[in-house]
């Protein structure tokens, strides 16, 4: 949610209006005429943008950039291993995040495999919404699964996310059967999944998965500007962040089931 620029599987344009000085260079540079002046500001017609990149090169204030890059496996490993001394000395490793990294199945499986060959601890953050056979193919190379449970009620899950949670729960069972290390993460969205019934059902799922911890990730608006900057409609722009009383109540419910609870997901 905080990285909407990772929702597509291809690079895209980001335009930070606050950096724009209305010089018009991007208007002249765009071969598709996607940029224009409107009410004294430069605006972008996102449907016309084909990522030609000329506007990015023409922008002297770096208000425009292309986010997302194509990398070969070895290129990514070279970037990761440049920091090896830091995560090895801290007892850490490499976490693949996103978006959901399982979208890039073949790529991440090879990355994880190569990291394990180097004896580097591996983790992925995932919603679990992935074909089960492909998901299981990651098991031998993944030490830790940071696994989102957004809503236990299937009808509500489909209403809020657009998909059923049946595959997600099936893959969670597969993790439990293989005794994989799992941390359940709950993106806590006010009015959507912060009720007592959902917390109790999530706690039970965590028990069944033998989860080592449960992380509660309270909703925030830190990533909101990125939605505007990438030309996307943000449905939750008026939603207020979770209040402390609700967060603590949810944490207490999860603790009733014997789980170690972390609020914020930054550590035990």
Coordinates of C-alpha atoms in Angstrom, one line a residue:
X1 CA 0.0 0.0 0.0
X2 CA 2.8 2.4 0.8
X3 CA 4.5 1.5 -2.5
X4 CA 1.9 2.0 -5.2
X5 CA 4.7 2.4 -7.8
X6 CA 5.3 -1.4 -7.2
X7 CA 1.8 -2.5 -8.2
X8 CA 2.7 -2.7 -11.9
X9 CA 5.2 -5.2 -13.2
X10 CA 6.9 -2.7 -15.4
X11 CA 8.6 0.7 -14.8
X12 CA 6.4 3.8 -14.7
X13 CA 6.7 7.6 -14.4
X14 CA 6.7 9.4 -11.1
X15 CA 6.0 13.2 -11.1
X16 CA 6.5 15.2 -7.9
X17 CA 4.6 18.4 -8.5
X18 CA 6.2 20.2 -5.6
X19 CA 9.6 20.0 -7.3
X20 CA 8.2 21.4 -10.6
X21 CA 9.1 25.0 -11.5
X22 CA 6.8 25.1 -14.5
X23 CA 9.6 25.7 -17.0
X24 CA 7.8 23.7 -19.6
X25 CA 10.8 21.7 -20.7
X26 CA 8.9 18.4 -20.2
X27 CA 6.1 19.7 -22.4
X28 CA 8.4 20.4 -25.3
X29 CA 10.3 17.1 -24.8
X30 CA 7.4 14.7 -24.7
X31 CA 6.8 13.1 -28.2
X32 CA 3.3 12.0 -27.2
X33 CA 2.2 15.4 -25.9
X34 CA 1.3 13.9 -22.6
X35 CA 2.3 17.1 -20.6
X36 CA 0.6 20.5 -20.8
X37 CA -0.1 23.6 -18.8
X38 CA -3.4 23.8 -17.0
X39 CA -4.2 26.7 -14.5
X40 CA -0.6 27.7 -14.3
X41 CA 0.7 24.2 -13.6
X42 CA 2.2 21.4 -15.6
X43 CA -0.2 18.4 -15.7
X44 CA 0.4 14.9 -17.1
X45 CA -2.1 12.8 -19.1
X46 CA -1.1 9.5 -17.7
X47 CA -2.9 7.5 -20.4
X48 CA -0.7 9.2 -23.1
X49 CA 2.6 8.4 -21.3
X50 CA 4.6 5.6 -22.9
X51 CA 7.7 6.0 -20.7
X52 CA 9.7 7.4 -23.6
X53 CA 11.8 9.2 -20.9
X54 CA 12.6 12.4 -22.7
X55 CA 10.7 14.5 -20.1
X56 CA 12.8 12.9 -17.3
X57 CA 16.0 13.9 -19.1
X58 CA 14.6 17.4 -19.8
X59 CA 13.6 18.1 -16.1
X60 CA 16.3 20.2 -14.4
X61 CA 14.7 19.8 -10.9
X62 CA 14.3 16.0 -11.0
X63 CA 10.6 16.4 -10.5
X64 CA 10.2 13.5 -13.0
X65 CA 11.8 10.1 -12.7
X66 CA 11.2 6.5 -14.0
X67 CA 10.6 4.2 -11.0
X68 CA 11.3 0.5 -11.4
X69 CA 14.2 -1.2 -13.2
X70 CA 14.7 -4.3 -15.1
X71 CA 17.6 -6.4 -13.6
X72 CA 19.3 -9.7 -14.3
X73 CA 19.6 -12.0 -11.3
X74 CA 23.4 -11.4 -11.1
X75 CA 22.9 -7.6 -11.2
X76 CA 20.6 -7.7 -8.3
X77 CA 22.9 -10.1 -6.4
X78 CA 25.9 -7.8 -7.0
X79 CA 23.9 -4.9 -5.4
X80 CA 22.9 -7.0 -2.4
X81 CA 26.3 -8.5 -1.8
X82 CA 27.8 -5.0 -1.7
X83 CA 26.1 -4.6 1.7
X84 CA 26.8 -8.2 2.9
X85 CA 29.2 -7.0 5.7
X86 CA 26.4 -5.0 7.3
X87 CA 23.6 -7.6 7.3
X88 CA 25.9 -10.5 8.2
X89 CA 27.4 -8.6 11.1
X90 CA 23.9 -7.7 12.4
X91 CA 22.6 -11.3 12.1
X92 CA 20.3 -10.3 9.3
X93 CA 19.9 -11.4 5.7
X94 CA 17.9 -10.5 2.6
X95 CA 14.2 -9.8 2.5
X96 CA 12.3 -9.6 -0.8
X97 CA 9.5 -7.2 -0.5
X98 CA 7.3 -5.2 -3.0
X99 CA 4.5 -5.2 -4.1
X100 CA 4.4 -8.9 -3.8
X101 CA 7.6 -10.6 -4.9
X102 CA 5.7 -13.8 -5.9
X103 CA 4.6 -12.0 -9.0
X104 CA 8.1 -12.5 -10.3
X105 CA 8.2 -16.2 -9.6
X106 CA 11.1 -17.5 -11.8
X107 CA 13.3 -14.5 -10.9
X108 CA 12.9 -14.6 -7.1
X109 CA 13.3 -18.4 -7.0
X110 CA 16.7 -18.0 -8.7
X111 CA 17.6 -15.1 -6.4
X112 CA 16.7 -17.0 -3.3
X113 CA 18.4 -20.1 -4.4
X114 CA 21.7 -18.2 -5.1
X115 CA 21.5 -16.5 -1.7
X116 CA 21.1 -19.8 0.1
X117 CA 24.1 -21.2 -1.8
X118 CA 26.0 -18.3 -0.2
X119 CA 24.5 -19.2 3.3
X120 CA 22.6 -15.9 3.5
X121 CA 19.4 -15.9 5.5
X122 CA 16.4 -15.2 3.2
X123 CA 12.9 -13.9 3.8
X124 CA 10.0 -12.8 1.7
X125 CA 7.0 -10.5 2.4
X126 CA 3.9 -11.9 0.7
X127 CA 0.1 -11.9 0.7
X128 CA 0.2 -15.6 -0.1
X129 CA -1.9 -15.0 -3.1
X130 CA 0.1 -17.3 -5.4
X131 CA -0.5 -20.6 -7.2
X132 CA 0.3 -23.2 -4.6
X133 CA 2.8 -25.2 -6.8
X134 CA 4.8 -22.1 -7.5
X135 CA 4.6 -21.0 -3.9
X136 CA 5.9 -24.4 -2.7
X137 CA 8.8 -24.1 -5.1
X138 CA 10.1 -21.2 -3.0
X139 CA 10.1 -23.3 0.3
X140 CA 13.6 -24.8 0.0
X141 CA 15.2 -21.4 -0.5
X142 CA 13.2 -19.3 2.0
X143 CA 14.0 -19.2 5.7
X144 CA 11.2 -16.9 6.8
X145 CA 7.8 -16.0 5.4
X146 CA 6.4 -12.6 6.5
X147 CA 2.8 -13.5 5.7
X148 CA -0.1 -11.0 5.4
X149 CA -3.5 -11.9 6.8
X150 CA -5.8 -9.0 5.9
X151 CA -9.3 -10.4 6.6
X152 CA -10.4 -13.9 7.7
X153 CA -14.0 -13.6 6.4
X154 CA -13.9 -14.6 2.7
X155 CA -16.8 -12.4 1.6
X156 CA -15.2 -9.3 3.2
X157 CA -11.8 -10.2 1.9
X158 CA -13.2 -10.4 -1.7
X159 CA -15.1 -7.1 -1.2
X160 CA -12.1 -5.2 0.2
X161 CA -9.2 -6.7 -1.9
X162 CA -11.0 -8.0 -5.0
X163 CA -10.0 -11.7 -4.5
X164 CA -11.0 -14.6 -2.3
X165 CA -8.8 -15.5 0.7
X166 CA -9.1 -19.3 0.1
X167 CA -5.8 -19.6 -1.8
X168 CA -4.1 -17.5 0.8
X169 CA -5.3 -19.7 3.6
X170 CA -4.4 -22.9 1.7
X171 CA -0.9 -21.7 1.2
X172 CA -0.6 -20.8 4.9
X173 CA -1.6 -24.4 5.7
X174 CA 1.2 -25.7 3.4
X175 CA 3.7 -23.6 5.2
X176 CA 2.6 -25.1 8.5
X177 CA 2.8 -28.6 7.1
X178 CA 6.4 -28.0 6.0
X179 CA 7.2 -26.4 9.4
X180 CA 8.4 -23.2 7.8
X181 CA 9.2 -20.2 9.9
X182 CA 6.2 -17.8 9.6
X183 CA 5.5 -14.4 11.0
X184 CA 1.8 -13.4 10.6
X185 CA 1.4 -9.7 9.7
X186 CA -1.9 -7.9 10.0
X187 CA -2.2 -4.6 8.1
X188 CA -4.6 -3.0 10.5
X189 CA -7.1 -0.9 8.5
X190 CA -9.7 1.1 10.6
X191 CA -13.2 -0.1 9.9
X192 CA -12.1 -2.9 7.6
X193 CA -10.4 -5.6 9.7
X194 CA -9.8 -4.1 13.2
X195 CA -12.8 -5.8 14.9
X196 CA -12.6 -8.3 17.7
X197 CA -14.0 -11.3 15.6
X198 CA -11.4 -10.9 12.9
X199 CA -8.6 -10.5 15.5
X200 CA -9.6 -13.7 17.2
X201 CA -9.9 -15.7 14.0
X202 CA -6.5 -14.3 12.9
X203 CA -5.0 -15.4 16.2
X204 CA -6.3 -18.9 15.6
X205 CA -4.8 -19.0 12.2
X206 CA -1.5 -17.9 13.6
X207 CA -1.7 -20.8 16.1
X208 CA -2.5 -23.3 13.4
X209 CA 0.5 -22.0 11.3
X210 CA 2.8 -22.2 14.4
X211 CA 3.7 -18.6 13.8
X212 CA 6.8 -17.4 15.7
X213 CA 5.3 -13.9 16.0
X214 CA 2.4 -11.8 15.0
X215 CA 3.0 -8.3 13.7
X216 CA 0.3 -5.6 13.8
X217 CA 1.0 -3.0 11.1
X218 CA -1.2 0.0 11.9
X219 CA -2.6 2.0 8.9
X220 CA -0.8 5.2 8.1
X221 CA -0.8 7.8 5.3
X222 CA 3.0 8.0 4.7
X223 CA 2.7 6.6 1.2
X224 CA -0.3 8.8 0.2
X225 CA 1.7 11.3 -2.0
X226 CA 3.1 8.5 -4.1
X227 CA -0.4 7.7 -5.4
X228 CA -0.8 11.2 -6.7
X229 CA 2.8 11.2 -8.0
X230 CA 2.1 8.1 -10.2
X231 CA -1.3 9.2 -11.4
X232 CA -3.3 6.7 -9.4
X233 CA -6.6 7.2 -7.5
X234 CA -6.1 6.6 -3.8
X235 CA -9.4 5.4 -2.3
X236 CA -8.3 5.8 1.3
X237 CA -6.9 9.3 1.3
X238 CA -9.5 10.5 3.9
X239 CA -9.1 7.5 6.2
X240 CA -7.6 8.4 9.6
X241 CA -4.8 6.3 11.0
X242 CA -5.5 3.7 13.6
X243 CA -5.9 5.1 17.1
X244 CA -3.7 3.8 19.9
X245 CA -6.6 2.3 22.0
X246 CA -7.7 0.2 19.1
X247 CA -4.2 -0.9 18.3
X248 CA -3.5 -2.0 21.9
X249 CA -6.9 -3.8 22.1
X250 CA -6.1 -5.8 19.0
X251 CA -2.6 -6.6 20.3
X252 CA -4.1 -7.8 23.7
X253 CA -6.5 -10.1 21.9
X254 CA -3.7 -11.7 19.9
X255 CA -1.7 -12.1 23.1
X256 CA -4.5 -14.0 24.7
X257 CA -3.7 -16.9 22.3
X258 CA -0.1 -17.0 23.5
X259 CA 1.5 -15.2 20.6
X260 CA 4.4 -12.8 20.7
X261 CA 3.0 -9.5 19.3
X262 CA 5.0 -6.8 17.7
X263 CA 3.3 -3.4 16.8
X264 CA 4.9 -1.9 13.8
X265 CA 6.8 -4.9 12.5
X266 CA 10.3 -3.6 13.2
X267 CA 11.5 -6.2 15.6
X268 CA 10.5 -8.5 18.5

